[in-house]
């Protein structure tokens, strides 16, 4: 770093001593230059030390926040209730909630009312006010401390053996400040993108919810890198003399070349992460290029300024640990226990494929032959299909309760379109019977938060799904309606689909849900909305028989033109190409279905527009003061499946 020392106008002598500064070149004392240059050096090293302090404060704040969230999770109060055997069945005895519990729930309800809805959707996308609040706090910190502690002064210093002079300002300190903050943000940005996330373990928030902050912090780092580059370009290309000799010497130095390379890589990462660019190049190119270029960027930053290599080492460590844990989990799932396999080793899980055609590309029901893999309701796996490629994996929610193992996959472009071709290749046995297509599968997971556990507090449940989002809500409803603890609560299953043919995806499960709804043992209802107009009368009659069995009860015509089929607690509605109002569905469930002795959970999955409407609807029915008075109807939570972040 001799060139850096020379650039900072430091000249050593026999009486000089080195003063260490963490993250920077050592300072040579005493200063033997002119008074202006010595004052400038004082300000440079002071601003650098302050910059290091601000990076440490940033991480201290992040660490403290995580500790507080973890402590709150551990100390979360639970509702006091127990089961007793009294007669033929179990009876749930509920005590009045404690003040601690009611206060906890009231605070949460108040926060949900204000920070659950989405805001500035046109600019930020489908994110909650809470996510925007966290981003605003980070941006506020970075904005304030990028300018606080900068010496706003100008020094005109002479150049030896020349009539020219250098203009020295606090711009160099500012450029170094934003560069240092960009380095400090890098490990956090990598952690926010990790699937095996320590942030998830600490906070309980699904890893995909951090993708929004990952994207925006990446953009912040790009802006900081640009400002850092611009600042030193102006200093070396304009303020320092003589020109162009000074700038040529500057740009040819090794650490500056690596800085330019790093700037190129971060720009590449930004451009190729734009949605319209991903649409042009394909998601798989984006994912693979992102991994490779991100690694190269970390290496270039290390080479650019090795004094702050600690941030790059931490980033590479998080990156490598995430990938290592993924490989280990995959190896443990597939170690020598596959059905029909012999010996110890890595064995793929065999699966059968059943294809259902529709105008949107079709749907595949994939069923695994080995059901011994453990997971909880609401979790998902990343699936790889070696028959197609080993370089792609995609997340799919398990659409069954533990003991079974199947997935519902919408066929689109890329990998799922090739899987569709594989699924439509049927084979025939020697007896001439057609068999389902089969293919090996590699699983990685499970990931996500368990929606229902043996210790879950009984709650009213409204499960709303759109299309293949039923993969999340179906197993939840099957598990809840089979659990004795949920016998007294209201459970509604709402499924919104475009076409009646979608009912084939889960035909056997719908039969089971119909049986449970009509049994009268549990407070359970099913409502299916078909949004496309059906002109074929025969198709309508066929659907009615499929849903309700052979019945003489005719379909009714609602006043708004909707066509309804009702039988006990199983209802089907045709909405004439209009989507049902999720706000009305939630409101109706709260007012007429929910038991006032229990709080309410809304669980949803589907298009982003559904998430937008559900967040607004659920936030409306949260009221902290009423929850504090133990009015549980006003304590409503939302679990929205957003695997794509």
XYZ file of C-alpha atoms in Angstrom:
645
model
C 0.000 0.000 0.000
C 2.973 2.303 -0.537
C 1.084 4.103 -3.288
C -1.815 4.741 -0.925
C 0.533 6.192 1.677
C 2.062 8.459 -0.932
C -1.372 9.499 -2.117
C -2.123 10.605 1.432
C 0.944 12.882 1.247
C 2.771 11.065 4.039
C 6.546 11.078 4.073
C 8.501 8.966 6.552
C 11.807 9.858 8.177
C 14.129 8.272 10.703
C 12.166 9.829 13.554
C 8.713 8.849 12.240
C 6.338 6.506 14.052
C 3.315 4.604 12.706
C -0.079 5.181 14.250
C -2.429 2.224 13.471
C -5.991 2.853 12.327
C -8.304 -0.158 11.998
C -9.462 -0.637 8.413
C -7.035 1.930 6.978
C -3.356 2.473 6.216
C -1.173 3.402 9.188
C -0.559 7.078 9.681
C 2.987 8.427 9.725
C 3.687 10.858 12.561
C 4.805 13.549 12.930
C 3.390 15.244 9.842
C 6.141 17.126 7.990
C 4.019 18.676 5.240
C 2.540 22.146 5.079
C -0.050 23.173 7.644
C -3.009 22.723 5.276
C -1.950 19.207 4.291
C -1.435 18.202 7.928
C -4.877 19.525 8.899
C -6.351 17.623 5.968
C -4.675 14.405 7.134
C -6.026 14.952 10.644
C -9.535 15.216 9.228
C -9.122 12.180 6.929
C -8.080 9.834 9.706
C -10.646 11.237 12.130
C -13.448 10.779 9.579
C -12.263 7.225 8.906
C -12.306 6.319 12.614
C -15.808 7.751 12.898
C -16.865 5.715 9.830
C -15.640 2.527 11.497
C -17.572 3.455 14.619
C -20.769 3.918 12.596
C -20.370 0.497 10.937
C -19.981 -1.114 14.364
C -23.031 0.740 15.680
C -24.999 -0.497 12.659
C -24.210 -4.115 13.437
C -24.706 -3.594 17.165
C -28.205 -2.280 16.407
C -28.931 -5.267 14.146
C -27.680 -7.701 16.783
C -29.617 -6.012 19.577
C -32.802 -6.049 17.504
C -32.432 -9.779 16.848
C -31.792 -10.444 20.541
C -34.895 -8.500 21.555
C -37.069 -10.322 19.018
C -35.711 -13.688 20.156
C -36.309 -12.797 23.816
C -39.893 -11.757 23.039
C -40.491 -15.046 21.201
C -39.173 -17.068 24.117
C -41.234 -15.135 26.665
C -44.455 -15.159 24.624
C -47.380 -16.042 26.928
C -49.727 -18.918 26.124
C -53.450 -19.130 26.707
C -54.325 -21.328 29.672
C -56.559 -24.190 28.562
C -56.697 -27.933 29.056
C -58.636 -31.020 27.998
C -60.516 -33.239 30.423
C -62.298 -36.525 29.852
C -65.932 -36.027 30.655
C -68.305 -38.573 29.210
C -67.945 -39.884 25.672
C -65.493 -37.240 24.443
C -62.929 -34.650 25.406
C -64.016 -31.311 26.749
C -61.895 -28.168 26.499
C -61.875 -26.122 29.687
C -60.891 -22.503 29.138
C -59.892 -20.057 31.793
C -60.072 -16.306 31.414
C -56.918 -15.133 29.723
C -54.358 -13.570 32.039
C -53.587 -9.866 31.900
C -50.141 -10.706 30.544
C -51.621 -12.747 27.696
C -54.300 -10.180 26.875
C -51.787 -7.330 26.907
C -49.480 -9.276 24.608
C -52.246 -10.062 22.165
C -53.593 -6.482 22.332
C -50.211 -5.026 21.385
C -49.930 -7.454 18.480
C -53.469 -6.654 17.297
C -52.711 -2.928 17.391
C -49.536 -3.395 15.370
C -51.334 -5.580 12.818
C -54.025 -2.960 12.342
C -51.468 -0.374 11.243
C -48.513 -2.243 9.748
C -50.086 -5.323 8.123
C -51.626 -3.591 5.046
C -49.554 -2.956 1.957
C -48.423 0.515 0.908
C -46.900 2.111 -2.198
C -47.573 -1.085 -4.138
C -46.922 0.528 -7.521
C -43.335 1.320 -6.493
C -42.338 -1.319 -3.924
C -44.577 -4.210 -4.929
C -46.658 -6.351 -2.591
C -44.967 -5.656 0.731
C -46.404 -4.735 4.109
C -46.009 -1.475 5.956
C -43.805 -3.345 8.445
C -41.313 -4.226 5.732
C -41.338 -0.635 4.521
C -40.854 0.587 8.098
C -37.755 -1.587 8.548
C -36.384 -0.352 5.215
C -37.120 3.257 6.177
C -35.253 2.852 9.483
C -32.208 1.434 7.697
C -32.287 4.134 5.039
C -32.698 6.791 7.707
C -29.656 5.541 9.607
C -27.548 5.341 6.463
C -28.672 8.759 5.239
C -27.975 10.508 8.532
C -24.640 8.898 9.310
C -23.361 9.253 5.773
C -23.208 13.011 6.401
C -22.731 13.304 10.165
C -19.084 13.360 11.177
C -17.802 14.725 7.859
C -15.389 17.685 7.989
C -16.920 20.292 5.707
C -13.826 22.362 4.960
C -11.578 23.128 1.989
C -7.780 23.314 1.993
C -5.733 24.770 -0.868
C -2.303 23.116 -0.588
C 0.815 23.783 -2.681
C 2.536 21.226 -4.918
C 6.306 21.028 -4.555
C 8.335 22.376 -7.453
C 5.188 23.604 -9.188
C 2.961 26.638 -9.401
C -0.109 24.372 -9.272
C -2.047 23.528 -6.141
C -4.331 20.761 -4.837
C -7.855 21.330 -3.586
C -8.529 19.099 -0.580
C -12.034 18.781 0.887
C -14.138 16.459 2.997
C -15.349 14.709 -0.179
C -12.740 11.984 0.276
C -13.989 11.280 3.796
C -17.575 11.147 2.542
C -16.634 8.804 -0.310
C -14.825 6.521 2.127
C -17.782 6.693 4.527
C -20.329 5.416 2.014
C -17.819 2.815 0.827
C -17.290 1.549 4.376
C -21.052 1.373 4.993
C -21.456 -0.552 1.726
C -18.871 -3.081 2.935
C -20.615 -3.391 6.316
C -24.006 -3.928 4.657
C -22.726 -6.764 2.465
C -22.899 -9.592 5.077
C -26.399 -8.480 6.068
C -27.496 -8.458 2.429
C -26.121 -11.988 1.936
C -27.839 -13.168 5.136
C -31.164 -11.744 3.954
C -30.968 -13.929 0.830
C -30.021 -17.156 2.622
C -32.401 -20.094 2.659
C -30.723 -21.565 5.758
C -31.151 -18.262 7.539
C -30.072 -17.493 11.071
C -32.475 -14.565 10.808
C -35.339 -17.038 10.444
C -34.133 -19.119 13.384
C -33.935 -16.000 15.542
C -37.106 -14.185 14.529
C -39.355 -17.013 13.324
C -40.018 -15.024 10.130
C -39.896 -17.169 6.945
C -36.734 -16.660 4.922
C -38.643 -15.541 1.840
C -40.002 -12.520 3.722
C -36.463 -11.112 3.812
C -36.128 -11.071 0.019
C -37.589 -7.572 -0.155
C -34.888 -6.162 2.133
C -32.236 -8.155 0.262
C -33.207 -6.540 -3.029
C -33.347 -3.007 -1.643
C -30.147 -3.221 0.363
C -28.464 -4.445 -2.817
C -29.666 -1.277 -4.526
C -28.427 0.804 -1.607
C -24.983 -0.800 -1.945
C -25.040 0.018 -5.670
C -25.784 3.684 -4.928
C -23.108 3.808 -2.233
C -20.580 2.204 -4.586
C -21.433 4.738 -7.277
C -21.032 7.661 -4.867
C -17.721 6.225 -3.622
C -16.464 5.875 -7.198
C -17.737 9.299 -8.242
C -16.166 10.986 -5.229
C -12.683 9.634 -5.805
C -12.961 10.172 -9.558
C -13.632 13.883 -8.940
C -10.825 14.111 -6.403
C -8.186 12.383 -8.522
C -9.417 13.650 -11.875
C -10.297 17.235 -10.979
C -9.133 18.468 -7.579
C -5.621 17.034 -7.621
C -3.013 18.423 -9.986
C -1.335 18.105 -12.442
C -3.833 16.563 -14.855
C -4.120 14.196 -16.623
C -0.959 12.680 -15.099
C -2.450 12.340 -11.602
C -5.569 10.578 -12.808
C -3.642 8.216 -15.111
C -1.385 7.146 -12.263
C -4.440 6.722 -10.037
C -6.531 4.628 -12.423
C -3.625 2.263 -13.210
C -3.029 1.247 -9.606
C -3.985 -2.344 -8.764
C -6.443 -1.620 -5.977
C -8.241 0.944 -8.151
C -8.514 -1.559 -11.018
C -10.123 -4.033 -8.605
C -12.481 -1.298 -7.447
C -13.591 -0.740 -11.043
C -14.106 -4.495 -11.455
C -16.228 -4.593 -8.293
C -18.285 -1.654 -9.588
C -18.908 -3.546 -12.818
C -20.042 -6.642 -10.925
C -22.465 -4.780 -8.632
C -23.928 -2.997 -11.658
C -24.353 -6.342 -13.418
C -26.135 -7.771 -10.355
C -28.563 -4.850 -10.319
C -29.362 -4.796 -14.029
C -29.892 -8.543 -14.292
C -32.139 -8.605 -11.218
C -34.690 -6.236 -12.765
C -37.976 -8.016 -13.398
C -38.139 -7.163 -17.098
C -34.549 -8.356 -17.598
C -35.345 -11.619 -15.770
C -38.337 -12.019 -18.083
C -36.012 -11.686 -21.090
C -33.153 -13.889 -19.859
C -35.098 -16.424 -17.799
C -35.161 -17.043 -14.066
C -32.553 -19.813 -14.136
C -30.004 -17.569 -15.845
C -30.712 -14.908 -13.239
C -30.273 -17.336 -10.339
C -27.048 -18.937 -11.542
C -25.527 -15.666 -12.750
C -26.466 -14.024 -9.452
C -24.594 -16.677 -7.451
C -21.470 -16.566 -9.616
C -21.238 -12.796 -10.033
C -21.993 -12.202 -6.335
C -19.025 -14.408 -5.436
C -16.820 -12.544 -7.905
C -18.006 -9.235 -6.479
C -16.991 -10.272 -2.961
C -13.543 -11.273 -4.232
C -13.105 -7.999 -6.109
C -14.079 -5.989 -3.013
C -11.527 -7.938 -0.975
C -8.811 -7.162 -3.533
C -9.871 -3.519 -3.726
C -9.469 -2.772 -0.015
C -8.024 -5.651 1.987
C -8.029 -3.585 5.203
C -11.794 -4.223 5.402
C -11.645 -7.826 4.209
C -13.442 -8.897 7.404
C -16.776 -7.910 5.865
C -16.064 -9.955 2.734
C -14.865 -12.938 4.768
C -18.098 -12.831 6.769
C -20.133 -12.593 3.560
C -18.328 -15.552 1.987
C -18.781 -17.494 5.224
C -22.547 -16.906 5.255
C -22.754 -17.726 1.555
C -20.758 -20.957 1.933
C -22.549 -22.039 5.113
C -25.925 -21.637 3.451
C -24.924 -23.811 0.495
C -23.185 -26.341 2.728
C -26.226 -26.837 4.952
C -28.417 -27.264 1.877
C -26.177 -30.050 0.551
C -26.041 -31.713 3.970
C -29.822 -31.644 4.392
C -30.304 -33.091 0.916
C -27.781 -35.858 1.596
C -29.481 -36.762 4.896
C -32.894 -36.989 3.237
C -31.669 -39.343 0.522
C -29.195 -41.471 2.434
C -29.688 -45.189 1.691
C -33.364 -45.497 2.630
C -35.132 -45.142 -0.660
C -38.063 -47.423 -1.415
C -36.944 -50.207 -3.744
C -33.249 -49.391 -3.348
C -30.484 -51.518 -1.912
C -27.396 -50.593 0.043
C -26.306 -47.396 1.717
C -25.802 -44.327 -0.434
C -27.601 -41.476 -2.139
C -30.936 -42.608 -3.575
C -33.483 -40.414 -5.321
C -37.111 -40.642 -4.293
C -39.368 -42.125 -6.964
C -42.551 -40.266 -7.828
C -45.601 -40.690 -10.031
C -46.986 -37.905 -12.196
C -50.627 -37.308 -13.059
C -51.347 -34.526 -15.539
C -54.555 -32.454 -15.636
C -55.051 -30.356 -18.750
C -56.463 -26.817 -18.721
C -56.150 -23.654 -20.810
C -53.565 -22.130 -18.431
C -50.897 -24.731 -19.165
C -52.083 -27.636 -17.081
C -51.379 -28.959 -13.597
C -49.374 -31.943 -12.398
C -50.109 -33.900 -9.249
C -46.818 -35.406 -8.136
C -46.957 -38.161 -5.522
C -43.857 -39.507 -3.813
C -43.603 -43.235 -3.250
C -41.509 -42.776 -0.103
C -43.662 -41.039 2.518
C -41.231 -41.364 5.419
C -39.786 -37.884 5.040
C -40.827 -35.679 7.956
C -42.376 -32.249 7.625
C -45.095 -30.129 9.217
C -48.268 -28.740 7.723
C -47.513 -25.559 5.771
C -43.896 -26.360 4.930
C -42.390 -26.732 1.472
C -39.522 -28.485 -0.278
C -37.242 -27.513 -3.126
C -37.552 -30.215 -5.788
C -34.969 -31.198 -8.383
C -35.812 -33.543 -11.258
C -32.615 -35.357 -12.361
C -34.379 -36.683 -15.462
C -34.582 -33.054 -16.642
C -31.562 -31.354 -15.027
C -29.654 -31.394 -11.763
C -28.991 -27.647 -11.864
C -32.490 -26.416 -11.094
C -34.649 -26.630 -7.973
C -38.038 -25.064 -7.364
C -40.105 -24.615 -4.184
C -43.383 -26.517 -3.840
C -45.653 -26.747 -0.796
C -46.547 -30.235 0.393
C -50.233 -30.592 -0.453
C -50.921 -33.394 2.030
C -50.815 -34.163 5.715
C -47.859 -36.116 7.130
C -48.212 -39.774 6.202
C -48.756 -38.891 2.553
C -46.553 -36.850 0.277
C -47.775 -35.133 -2.863
C -47.465 -31.787 -4.598
C -49.657 -29.784 -6.972
C -47.546 -28.103 -9.655
C -48.747 -25.493 -12.119
C -47.080 -25.946 -15.520
C -45.570 -22.777 -16.879
C -42.417 -22.085 -18.881
C -39.017 -23.614 -18.289
C -38.621 -26.564 -15.937
C -42.321 -27.149 -15.302
C -43.050 -27.209 -19.048
C -40.459 -29.970 -19.470
C -41.972 -31.779 -16.505
C -45.322 -31.555 -18.270
C -43.857 -33.308 -21.317
C -42.544 -36.030 -19.024
C -45.911 -36.398 -17.290
C -47.809 -36.803 -20.566
C -45.599 -39.720 -21.637
C -47.716 -42.641 -20.442
C -46.548 -46.220 -20.625
C -48.482 -49.474 -21.013
C -48.070 -52.743 -19.143
C -48.022 -56.189 -20.761
C -51.743 -56.466 -20.001
C -52.379 -53.273 -21.963
C -53.114 -51.120 -18.909
C -51.871 -47.511 -18.979
C -49.677 -46.507 -16.050
C -48.706 -43.136 -14.655
C -45.420 -41.579 -15.633
C -42.699 -41.856 -13.024
C -39.557 -39.846 -12.397
C -36.896 -39.609 -9.680
C -36.944 -36.552 -7.415
C -34.311 -34.953 -5.185
C -35.709 -33.025 -2.216
C -34.179 -30.263 -0.118
C -35.995 -29.107 2.975
C -38.419 -28.806 4.575
C -38.596 -25.026 4.835
C -41.174 -22.644 6.204
C -43.129 -22.257 9.422
C -45.350 -25.056 10.712
C -48.948 -23.811 10.630
C -50.304 -26.491 12.935
C -48.518 -28.440 15.666
C -49.753 -30.710 18.476
C -49.289 -27.789 20.892
C -51.113 -25.230 18.741
C -53.728 -23.147 20.517
C -57.243 -23.864 19.161
C -58.390 -20.996 16.940
C -61.051 -20.286 14.376
C -59.534 -20.978 10.960
C -60.425 -19.374 7.649
C -58.355 -20.991 4.895
C -58.517 -19.149 1.558
C -56.671 -20.333 -1.544
C -56.532 -19.362 -5.173
C -55.681 -22.023 -7.773
C -52.667 -24.148 -6.813
C -52.421 -22.178 -3.563
C -54.688 -24.940 -2.258
C -51.440 -26.831 -1.611
C -51.076 -24.760 1.559
C -54.642 -24.649 2.846
C -55.793 -28.194 2.035
C -53.474 -30.061 4.443
C -54.116 -27.425 7.106
C -57.867 -27.958 6.922
C -57.497 -31.749 6.829
C -55.290 -31.649 9.923
C -57.439 -29.149 11.840
C -60.726 -30.949 11.207
C -59.151 -34.212 12.390
C -57.755 -32.708 15.612
C -59.951 -33.063 18.732
C -58.700 -29.703 20.047
C -60.409 -27.940 17.118
C -63.837 -29.542 17.614
C -65.394 -26.380 19.056
C -63.929 -23.818 16.668
C -65.165 -22.735 13.247
C -63.150 -23.921 10.244
C -63.933 -22.700 6.720
C -62.224 -23.846 3.531
C -62.570 -21.384 0.640
C -61.099 -22.255 -2.743
C -61.229 -19.862 -5.712
C -60.610 -21.469 -9.107
C -61.093 -20.464 -12.724
C -62.574 -23.681 -14.053
C -64.551 -26.566 -12.646
C -61.987 -29.016 -14.039
C -59.579 -27.880 -11.297
C -61.620 -29.938 -8.839
C -59.955 -33.034 -10.257
C -56.619 -32.052 -8.703
C -57.841 -32.929 -5.212
C -60.923 -35.022 -5.961
C -60.341 -37.590 -3.205
C -59.566 -34.888 -0.639
C -62.724 -32.969 -1.595
C -64.767 -36.101 -1.001
C -63.237 -36.380 2.457
C -63.896 -32.710 3.200
C -67.499 -33.112 2.070
C -67.913 -36.096 4.382
C -66.531 -34.190 7.349
C -68.618 -31.083 6.600
C -71.831 -33.090 6.414
C -71.115 -35.181 9.516
C -72.270 -32.464 11.915
C -69.559 -33.407 14.387
C -67.413 -30.355 13.689
C -68.188 -26.757 12.738
C -66.770 -26.977 9.230
C -67.830 -25.527 5.882
C -66.486 -25.647 2.340
C -67.081 -22.972 -0.292
C -65.708 -23.286 -3.827
C -65.837 -20.283 -6.172
C -65.615 -20.902 -9.930
C -64.868 -17.579 -11.595
C -65.267 -18.423 -15.292
C -68.680 -18.540 -16.915
C -69.767 -22.036 -17.885
C -71.869 -22.114 -21.032
C -72.009 -25.887 -21.341
C -75.109 -27.050 -19.441
C -73.938 -30.658 -19.507
C -70.625 -29.631 -17.946
C -72.506 -27.809 -15.175
C -74.630 -30.848 -14.397
C -71.548 -33.079 -14.413
C -69.843 -30.742 -11.962
C -72.831 -30.687 -9.648
C -72.813 -34.475 -9.484
C -69.069 -34.466 -8.885
C -69.387 -32.089 -5.957
C -72.632 -33.090 -4.362
C -73.352 -36.575 -5.569
C -76.614 -37.462 -7.251
C -79.088 -34.995 -5.838
C -82.433 -33.678 -6.877
C -81.777 -30.260 -5.354
C -81.397 -27.732 -8.195
C -78.835 -25.003 -8.371
C -80.063 -21.570 -7.232
C -79.611 -18.241 -8.994
C -78.408 -15.409 -6.739
C -79.724 -11.871 -7.167
C -76.387 -10.710 -8.570
C -76.352 -13.357 -11.266
C -74.121 -15.772 -9.386
C -75.080 -19.427 -9.674
C -74.899 -21.400 -6.429
C -75.044 -25.075 -5.549
C -75.745 -25.731 -1.862
C -75.819 -28.928 0.117
C -75.482 -28.647 3.874
C -72.043 -27.153 4.490
C -70.640 -27.585 0.975
C -71.323 -24.693 -1.378
C -70.208 -23.915 -4.916
C -70.638 -20.488 -6.502
C -70.146 -19.438 -10.139
C -69.258 -15.751 -10.204
C -69.590 -14.946 -13.923
C -65.919 -14.029 -14.460
C -65.770 -11.882 -11.326
C -63.569 -12.548 -8.339
C -65.308 -12.802 -4.975
C -64.689 -10.069 -2.442
C -62.172 -11.365 0.070
C -63.082 -8.534 2.420
C -66.700 -9.753 2.464
C -65.591 -13.358 2.983
C -63.446 -12.413 5.971
C -66.129 -10.151 7.427
C -68.824 -12.797 7.056
C -66.628 -15.406 8.714
C -65.954 -13.122 11.678
C -69.569 -12.028 12.126
C -71.443 -15.274 11.538
C -69.016 -18.179 11.832
C -66.240 -17.454 14.329
C -66.626 -18.645 17.894
C -66.230 -15.710 20.271
C -64.297 -17.914 22.708
C -61.350 -18.205 20.300
C -59.219 -15.848 18.293
C -59.153 -16.202 14.492
C -56.444 -17.178 12.039
C -56.703 -16.480 8.328
C -54.384 -18.612 6.205
C -54.054 -17.810 2.517
C -52.109 -18.619 -0.611
C -52.534 -17.581 -4.206
C -51.851 -14.631 -6.520
C -50.249 -11.495 -5.084
C -53.517 -9.588 -5.506
C -55.167 -11.999 -3.060
C -52.470 -11.269 -0.502
C -53.041 -7.544 -0.958
C -56.786 -7.888 -0.328
C -56.393 -10.275 2.606
C -53.903 -8.029 4.382
C -56.304 -5.109 4.104
C -59.274 -7.225 5.239
C -57.531 -8.799 8.231
C -56.011 -5.549 9.468
C -59.487 -4.047 9.526
C -60.672 -6.575 12.122
C -57.916 -6.038 14.686
C -58.629 -3.861 17.707
C -56.121 -3.722 20.562
C -58.372 -2.196 23.273
C -61.087 -4.792 22.648
C -58.556 -7.634 22.749
C -57.333 -6.275 26.089
C -60.929 -6.702 27.316
C -60.705 -10.358 26.221
C -62.890 -9.912 23.128
C -61.091 -12.518 21.034
C -63.083 -11.853 17.863
C -60.956 -8.738 17.383
C -57.698 -10.698 17.475
C -57.251 -11.867 13.882
C -53.926 -12.962 12.374
C -52.880 -13.651 8.786
C -50.471 -16.304 7.523
C -49.836 -15.524 3.865
C -47.701 -17.879 1.806
C -45.248 -15.801 -0.210
C -42.467 -18.181 -1.237
C -41.283 -15.886 -4.030
C -40.798 -12.944 -1.678
